[in-house]
């Protein structure tokens, strides 16, 4: 029996057996090759079983609605069952951490938000995961801006007048939000920092009670989403002074941005995106991103999201990664009282 040739002479099996180092090298090579082939085969067959999207918030909320829509559409696109698993708690950190530590095979995903993957590390100590290092971003799904809202009694009809009013008050003006660490909270803190004024945050347990007290005059200002305040705005019980996104929103197209009113590069939105654990094979990430972008391009899906106060995005993994890094850096520079 001849195994290898060296210098034109065959090497006998007995010679090969007499060198255990050669056996170890050969076996290691075979093992690595089999693992790589198995991994490639698994990727080629993906998905071969049900996929789970973790919603890191309670059932029934806006994140849950979007997670279930994603599950339905991804299921159609992949031909596999896509489940939604709610793992709420700690402002989305429990569910996000669960996915960060999950097997990176494309079968456990998370619907992250600007809170779970942008703000939390600036607001909370000991966040159990690294927003940038522990995830493979797939695609940004949708976003909605914050509105600068005022009670009609406030003698300001735009952001410039509001800033002048705040500068001449003897005490800080109060603004409400959905709670500590909410997008409305940090948007208000960033607004005050950029405007050079002092505002006092009044956290509520949700956007609904925050809006009710704004309407009642208990607080003069609020940073909230269009959908959470639309009823009060249309009834004239609340006025909008500006929108916090970089560009005008399709939800309130007649409202000028803060950048149009003198701010520079002000851009705050509530956003939602799909992520996998870090180390998920790039072909799987790209496949999921492509499937996601395809169904998000459907006008019917876009209209359905718009009715929920969400503007459809659908971008690449690289673009979504860049956004997350930018969000983490932005909020790290803002002084946010805890």
Tab-separated table of C-alpha atoms in Angstrom:
chain	number	residue	atom	x	y	z
A	1	UNK	CA	0.000	0.000	0.000
A	2	UNK	CA	1.387	3.425	-0.981
A	3	UNK	CA	0.204	6.673	0.647
A	4	UNK	CA	2.558	9.505	-0.329
A	5	UNK	CA	5.521	10.013	-2.608
A	6	UNK	CA	8.649	11.873	-1.695
A	7	UNK	CA	11.564	12.325	-4.104
A	8	UNK	CA	9.833	10.048	-6.563
A	9	UNK	CA	9.852	7.116	-4.103
A	10	UNK	CA	6.670	5.743	-2.596
A	11	UNK	CA	6.265	5.923	1.160
A	12	UNK	CA	4.990	2.719	2.661
A	13	UNK	CA	2.061	2.568	5.015
A	14	UNK	CA	4.297	1.177	7.732
A	15	UNK	CA	6.515	4.260	7.486
A	16	UNK	CA	3.445	6.553	7.759
A	17	UNK	CA	2.110	4.613	10.752
A	18	UNK	CA	5.420	4.982	12.459
A	19	UNK	CA	5.024	8.767	12.546
A	20	UNK	CA	2.069	9.630	14.806
A	21	UNK	CA	2.541	13.338	14.087
A	22	UNK	CA	1.569	12.705	10.476
A	23	UNK	CA	-1.588	10.909	11.632
A	24	UNK	CA	-2.546	13.803	13.907
A	25	UNK	CA	-2.033	16.346	11.145
A	26	UNK	CA	-4.046	14.292	8.694
A	27	UNK	CA	-6.912	13.732	11.129
A	28	UNK	CA	-7.007	17.409	12.058
A	29	UNK	CA	-7.194	18.353	8.394
A	30	UNK	CA	-10.012	15.890	7.805
A	31	UNK	CA	-11.905	17.210	10.854
A	32	UNK	CA	-11.624	20.860	9.812
A	33	UNK	CA	-12.653	19.987	6.276
A	34	UNK	CA	-15.712	18.096	7.487
A	35	UNK	CA	-16.729	20.987	9.770
A	36	UNK	CA	-16.369	23.507	6.962
A	37	UNK	CA	-18.297	21.310	4.557
A	38	UNK	CA	-21.009	20.744	7.163
A	39	UNK	CA	-21.223	24.469	7.855
A	40	UNK	CA	-21.434	25.273	4.154
A	41	UNK	CA	-24.133	22.642	3.687
A	42	UNK	CA	-26.104	24.069	6.622
A	43	UNK	CA	-25.892	27.552	5.111
A	44	UNK	CA	-26.982	26.258	1.705
A	45	UNK	CA	-29.997	24.570	3.302
A	46	UNK	CA	-30.939	27.597	5.432
A	47	UNK	CA	-33.562	27.828	6.662
A	48	UNK	CA	-34.259	24.171	7.336
A	49	UNK	CA	-36.424	24.693	10.436
A	50	UNK	CA	-38.481	27.315	12.242
A	51	UNK	CA	-36.971	30.740	12.954
A	52	UNK	CA	-37.691	32.655	16.168
A	53	UNK	CA	-37.859	36.443	16.394
A	54	UNK	CA	-37.510	37.630	19.978
A	55	UNK	CA	-39.532	40.723	20.837
A	56	UNK	CA	-37.812	42.216	23.896
A	57	UNK	CA	-40.992	43.941	25.053
A	58	UNK	CA	-44.427	42.807	26.208
A	59	UNK	CA	-47.082	41.452	23.874
A	60	UNK	CA	-49.537	43.974	22.507
A	61	UNK	CA	-47.202	46.951	22.078
A	62	UNK	CA	-45.783	48.571	18.963
A	63	UNK	CA	-42.688	46.376	18.941
A	64	UNK	CA	-44.821	43.263	19.248
A	65	UNK	CA	-47.016	44.322	16.323
A	66	UNK	CA	-43.978	44.845	14.129
A	67	UNK	CA	-42.376	41.567	15.235
A	68	UNK	CA	-45.513	39.648	14.249
A	69	UNK	CA	-45.723	41.390	10.891
A	70	UNK	CA	-42.065	40.520	10.288
A	71	UNK	CA	-42.680	36.919	11.294
A	72	UNK	CA	-45.585	36.630	8.879
A	73	UNK	CA	-43.733	38.161	5.938
A	74	UNK	CA	-40.428	36.365	6.573
A	75	UNK	CA	-42.358	33.131	6.842
A	76	UNK	CA	-43.844	33.704	3.396
A	77	UNK	CA	-40.470	34.710	1.969
A	78	UNK	CA	-38.518	31.741	3.354
A	79	UNK	CA	-41.185	29.053	3.279
A	80	UNK	CA	-40.576	28.303	6.959
A	81	UNK	CA	-42.493	28.987	10.148
A	82	UNK	CA	-41.305	32.141	11.909
A	83	UNK	CA	-42.318	32.422	15.557
A	84	UNK	CA	-42.437	35.440	17.868
A	85	UNK	CA	-41.228	35.004	21.429
A	86	UNK	CA	-41.783	37.837	23.906
A	87	UNK	CA	-38.973	38.235	26.449
A	88	UNK	CA	-39.702	41.590	28.111
A	89	UNK	CA	-37.904	43.314	30.951
A	90	UNK	CA	-35.218	45.881	31.803
A	91	UNK	CA	-36.134	48.189	28.920
A	92	UNK	CA	-35.565	45.435	26.374
A	93	UNK	CA	-32.251	44.238	27.759
A	94	UNK	CA	-33.433	40.776	28.855
A	95	UNK	CA	-34.624	39.735	25.413
A	96	UNK	CA	-31.687	41.361	23.650
A	97	UNK	CA	-29.175	39.647	25.913
A	98	UNK	CA	-30.868	36.307	25.306
A	99	UNK	CA	-30.290	36.666	21.571
A	100	UNK	CA	-26.752	37.988	22.030
A	101	UNK	CA	-25.903	34.695	23.759
A	102	UNK	CA	-27.882	32.467	21.373
A	103	UNK	CA	-26.303	30.133	18.850
A	104	UNK	CA	-25.291	32.202	15.783
A	105	UNK	CA	-27.013	30.023	13.211
A	106	UNK	CA	-29.731	32.378	11.958
A	107	UNK	CA	-32.575	30.701	13.832
A	108	UNK	CA	-32.775	33.158	16.750
A	109	UNK	CA	-33.194	36.841	15.885
A	110	UNK	CA	-34.222	39.943	17.805
A	111	UNK	CA	-36.268	42.971	16.851
A	112	UNK	CA	-34.038	45.627	18.382
A	113	UNK	CA	-34.837	49.295	18.879
A	114	UNK	CA	-32.986	52.552	19.315
A	115	UNK	CA	-33.446	51.891	23.031
A	116	UNK	CA	-31.989	48.391	23.158
A	117	UNK	CA	-29.230	49.114	20.644
A	118	UNK	CA	-28.500	52.808	21.028
A	119	UNK	CA	-29.675	54.430	24.241
A	120	UNK	CA	-29.470	51.803	26.983
A	121	UNK	CA	-25.690	51.871	27.303
A	122	UNK	CA	-25.828	55.636	27.876
A	123	UNK	CA	-28.597	55.437	30.478
A	124	UNK	CA	-28.038	52.210	32.405
A	125	UNK	CA	-25.049	50.723	34.179
A	126	UNK	CA	-24.045	47.109	33.583
A	127	UNK	CA	-25.847	46.507	30.290
A	128	UNK	CA	-25.235	42.744	29.841
A	129	UNK	CA	-24.333	42.900	26.156
A	130	UNK	CA	-22.198	45.012	23.851
A	131	UNK	CA	-24.457	46.693	21.327
A	132	UNK	CA	-21.816	46.746	18.596
A	133	UNK	CA	-19.802	43.573	19.218
A	134	UNK	CA	-22.495	41.066	20.211
A	135	UNK	CA	-24.840	41.342	17.223
A	136	UNK	CA	-24.908	40.962	13.451
A	137	UNK	CA	-27.286	43.667	12.163
A	138	UNK	CA	-29.555	42.526	9.327
A	139	UNK	CA	-31.744	45.468	8.321
A	140	UNK	CA	-33.366	48.594	9.700
A	141	UNK	CA	-37.101	47.988	9.391
A	142	UNK	CA	-38.899	51.225	10.216
A	143	UNK	CA	-38.692	54.449	12.164
A	144	UNK	CA	-40.832	57.230	13.563
A	145	UNK	CA	-39.689	60.674	14.711
A	146	UNK	CA	-40.244	62.477	17.956
A	147	UNK	CA	-42.350	65.623	18.020
A	148	UNK	CA	-41.703	68.674	20.170
A	149	UNK	CA	-45.182	69.186	21.604
A	150	UNK	CA	-46.579	72.012	23.695
A	151	UNK	CA	-49.763	72.785	25.558
A	152	UNK	CA	-51.691	75.566	23.730
A	153	UNK	CA	-51.095	77.873	26.700
A	154	UNK	CA	-47.341	77.935	25.987
A	155	UNK	CA	-46.534	81.238	24.292
A	156	UNK	CA	-44.416	79.718	21.540
A	157	UNK	CA	-45.380	78.538	18.083
A	158	UNK	CA	-41.995	77.308	16.926
A	159	UNK	CA	-38.758	76.025	18.387
A	160	UNK	CA	-37.012	79.407	18.300
A	161	UNK	CA	-39.766	81.029	20.350
A	162	UNK	CA	-39.714	78.111	22.781
A	163	UNK	CA	-35.980	78.497	23.377
A	164	UNK	CA	-36.328	82.235	24.007
A	165	UNK	CA	-39.206	81.583	26.389
A	166	UNK	CA	-37.208	78.973	28.305
A	167	UNK	CA	-34.195	81.281	28.612
A	168	UNK	CA	-36.257	83.973	30.305
A	169	UNK	CA	-38.085	81.740	32.769
A	170	UNK	CA	-37.096	81.809	36.420
A	171	UNK	CA	-37.393	78.011	36.691
A	172	UNK	CA	-36.703	75.230	34.191
A	173	UNK	CA	-39.569	74.306	31.906
A	174	UNK	CA	-40.854	70.771	32.451
A	175	UNK	CA	-41.224	68.194	29.712
A	176	UNK	CA	-42.916	64.825	29.954
A	177	UNK	CA	-41.972	61.557	28.293
A	178	UNK	CA	-42.909	57.883	28.339
A	179	UNK	CA	-40.308	57.237	31.043
A	180	UNK	CA	-36.641	57.250	32.020
A	181	UNK	CA	-34.513	56.033	29.132
A	182	UNK	CA	-37.326	56.421	26.603
A	183	UNK	CA	-36.622	58.075	23.272
A	184	UNK	CA	-38.712	61.055	24.346
A	185	UNK	CA	-36.589	61.428	27.471
A	186	UNK	CA	-33.223	61.434	25.716
A	187	UNK	CA	-34.568	63.562	22.855
A	188	UNK	CA	-35.562	66.200	25.399
A	189	UNK	CA	-32.156	66.086	27.074
A	190	UNK	CA	-30.362	66.405	23.729
A	191	UNK	CA	-32.669	69.260	22.713
A	192	UNK	CA	-31.903	71.161	25.916
A	193	UNK	CA	-28.164	70.548	25.543
A	194	UNK	CA	-28.092	71.716	21.918
A	195	UNK	CA	-30.317	74.735	22.610
A	196	UNK	CA	-28.361	75.826	25.673
A	197	UNK	CA	-31.408	75.814	27.944
A	198	UNK	CA	-32.420	73.949	31.074
A	199	UNK	CA	-35.383	71.587	31.002
A	200	UNK	CA	-36.676	69.378	33.799
A	201	UNK	CA	-37.739	65.849	32.905
A	202	UNK	CA	-41.009	64.439	34.241
A	203	UNK	CA	-41.033	60.687	33.520
A	204	UNK	CA	-44.345	58.864	33.179
A	205	UNK	CA	-45.236	55.189	32.947
A	206	UNK	CA	-45.957	55.282	29.251
A	207	UNK	CA	-46.764	57.789	26.526
A	208	UNK	CA	-50.517	57.845	27.219
A	209	UNK	CA	-50.373	59.344	30.742
A	210	UNK	CA	-47.604	61.719	29.633
A	211	UNK	CA	-49.839	63.023	26.844
A	212	UNK	CA	-52.871	63.303	29.131
A	213	UNK	CA	-51.007	65.576	31.530
A	214	UNK	CA	-49.713	67.640	28.602
A	215	UNK	CA	-53.293	68.180	27.446
A	216	UNK	CA	-54.388	68.992	30.998
A	217	UNK	CA	-51.649	71.579	31.442
A	218	UNK	CA	-49.876	69.764	34.275
A	219	UNK	CA	-46.751	69.867	32.082
A	220	UNK	CA	-46.110	72.425	29.308
A	221	UNK	CA	-43.976	70.277	26.992
A	222	UNK	CA	-43.632	66.713	25.780
A	223	UNK	CA	-41.402	64.793	23.405
A	224	UNK	CA	-43.592	62.080	21.916
A	225	UNK	CA	-44.370	60.165	18.742
A	226	UNK	CA	-46.970	61.238	16.165
A	227	UNK	CA	-49.119	58.154	16.732
A	228	UNK	CA	-49.271	58.598	20.526
A	229	UNK	CA	-50.472	62.201	20.264
A	230	UNK	CA	-52.342	62.345	16.930
A	231	UNK	CA	-55.801	62.508	18.525
A	232	UNK	CA	-54.872	65.483	20.698
A	233	UNK	CA	-53.096	67.301	17.869
A	234	UNK	CA	-56.046	66.944	15.484
A	235	UNK	CA	-58.403	68.186	18.209
A	236	UNK	CA	-56.271	71.287	18.797
A	237	UNK	CA	-55.487	70.277	22.374
A	238	UNK	CA	-51.747	70.107	21.657
A	239	UNK	CA	-49.544	71.981	19.204
A	240	UNK	CA	-46.462	70.732	17.391
A	241	UNK	CA	-43.402	72.982	17.383
A	242	UNK	CA	-41.046	70.755	15.420
A	243	UNK	CA	-40.039	67.261	14.363
A	244	UNK	CA	-36.768	65.702	15.530
A	245	UNK	CA	-35.849	63.638	12.451
A	246	UNK	CA	-33.194	64.763	9.973
A	247	UNK	CA	-35.844	65.210	7.276
A	248	UNK	CA	-39.541	65.997	7.326
A	249	UNK	CA	-41.724	63.065	8.234
A	250	UNK	CA	-44.391	61.554	5.994
A	251	UNK	CA	-46.523	61.386	9.131
A	252	UNK	CA	-46.489	65.178	9.645
A	253	UNK	CA	-45.178	66.579	6.347
A	254	UNK	CA	-46.108	70.190	7.119
A	255	UNK	CA	-44.083	70.320	10.340
A	256	UNK	CA	-40.533	71.708	9.974
A	257	UNK	CA	-37.578	69.817	11.395
A	258	UNK	CA	-35.403	71.223	14.142
A	259	UNK	CA	-32.633	71.552	11.562
A	260	UNK	CA	-34.878	73.844	9.513
A	261	UNK	CA	-35.298	75.937	12.661
A	262	UNK	CA	-31.635	76.537	13.411
A	263	UNK	CA	-30.300	73.267	14.824
A	264	UNK	CA	-27.430	71.422	13.161
A	265	UNK	CA	-27.565	67.688	12.388
A	266	UNK	CA	-30.329	67.025	14.931
A	267	UNK	CA	-31.700	63.562	14.229
A	268	UNK	CA	-33.642	61.532	16.783
A	269	UNK	CA	-36.099	58.801	15.881
A	270	UNK	CA	-37.575	55.706	17.385
A	271	UNK	CA	-36.386	52.916	15.114
A	272	UNK	CA	-36.743	49.158	14.861
A	273	UNK	CA	-34.316	46.731	13.257
A	274	UNK	CA	-33.693	43.021	12.862
A	275	UNK	CA	-30.479	41.561	14.310
A	276	UNK	CA	-28.836	38.167	14.747
A	277	UNK	CA	-26.149	37.077	17.227
A	278	UNK	CA	-22.585	38.046	16.332
A	279	UNK	CA	-20.879	35.342	14.317
A	280	UNK	CA	-23.921	34.465	12.249
A	281	UNK	CA	-22.589	33.404	8.811
A	282	UNK	CA	-22.627	36.371	6.395
A	283	UNK	CA	-24.543	34.447	3.691
A	284	UNK	CA	-27.391	33.915	6.166
A	285	UNK	CA	-27.350	37.575	7.225
A	286	UNK	CA	-27.400	38.709	3.606
A	287	UNK	CA	-30.215	36.300	2.736
A	288	UNK	CA	-32.375	37.581	5.595
A	289	UNK	CA	-31.581	41.185	4.665
A	290	UNK	CA	-32.530	40.593	1.044
A	291	UNK	CA	-35.805	38.887	1.980
A	292	UNK	CA	-36.608	41.696	4.418
A	293	UNK	CA	-35.915	44.485	1.937
A	294	UNK	CA	-38.049	42.745	-0.680
A	295	UNK	CA	-41.228	42.596	1.377
A	296	UNK	CA	-40.651	46.066	2.832
A	297	UNK	CA	-40.713	47.418	-0.729
A	298	UNK	CA	-44.331	46.267	-1.059
A	299	UNK	CA	-46.599	49.373	-1.048
A	300	UNK	CA	-49.247	47.460	0.911
A	301	UNK	CA	-46.753	46.703	3.689
A	302	UNK	CA	-45.584	50.315	3.676
A	303	UNK	CA	-49.163	51.542	4.007
A	304	UNK	CA	-49.835	49.092	6.815
A	305	UNK	CA	-46.797	50.371	8.715
A	306	UNK	CA	-47.689	53.997	8.041
A	307	UNK	CA	-51.092	53.425	9.622
A	308	UNK	CA	-49.203	52.379	12.758
A	309	UNK	CA	-47.113	55.550	12.665
A	310	UNK	CA	-44.036	53.901	11.145
A	311	UNK	CA	-42.049	54.921	8.083
A	312	UNK	CA	-40.548	51.961	6.222
A	313	UNK	CA	-36.775	51.829	5.704
A	314	UNK	CA	-35.198	48.497	4.711
A	315	UNK	CA	-31.426	48.911	4.331
A	316	UNK	CA	-28.307	46.732	4.127
A	317	UNK	CA	-26.490	45.050	7.043
A	318	UNK	CA	-23.593	47.449	6.511
A	319	UNK	CA	-25.819	50.525	6.616
A	320	UNK	CA	-27.626	49.278	9.703
A	321	UNK	CA	-24.300	48.576	11.440
A	322	UNK	CA	-23.167	52.114	10.708
A	323	UNK	CA	-26.387	53.531	12.161
A	324	UNK	CA	-25.983	51.553	15.389
A	325	UNK	CA	-22.405	52.741	15.874
A	326	UNK	CA	-23.502	56.325	15.254
A	327	UNK	CA	-26.358	56.036	17.771
A	328	UNK	CA	-24.104	54.596	20.475
A	329	UNK	CA	-21.577	57.399	19.949
A	330	UNK	CA	-24.271	60.088	19.897
A	331	UNK	CA	-25.941	59.116	23.152
A	332	UNK	CA	-22.628	58.580	24.926
A	333	UNK	CA	-21.988	62.319	24.509
A	334	UNK	CA	-25.323	63.439	25.950
A	335	UNK	CA	-25.687	64.190	29.643
A	336	UNK	CA	-28.669	62.042	30.615
A	337	UNK	CA	-29.795	62.179	34.272
A	338	UNK	CA	-30.500	58.648	35.520
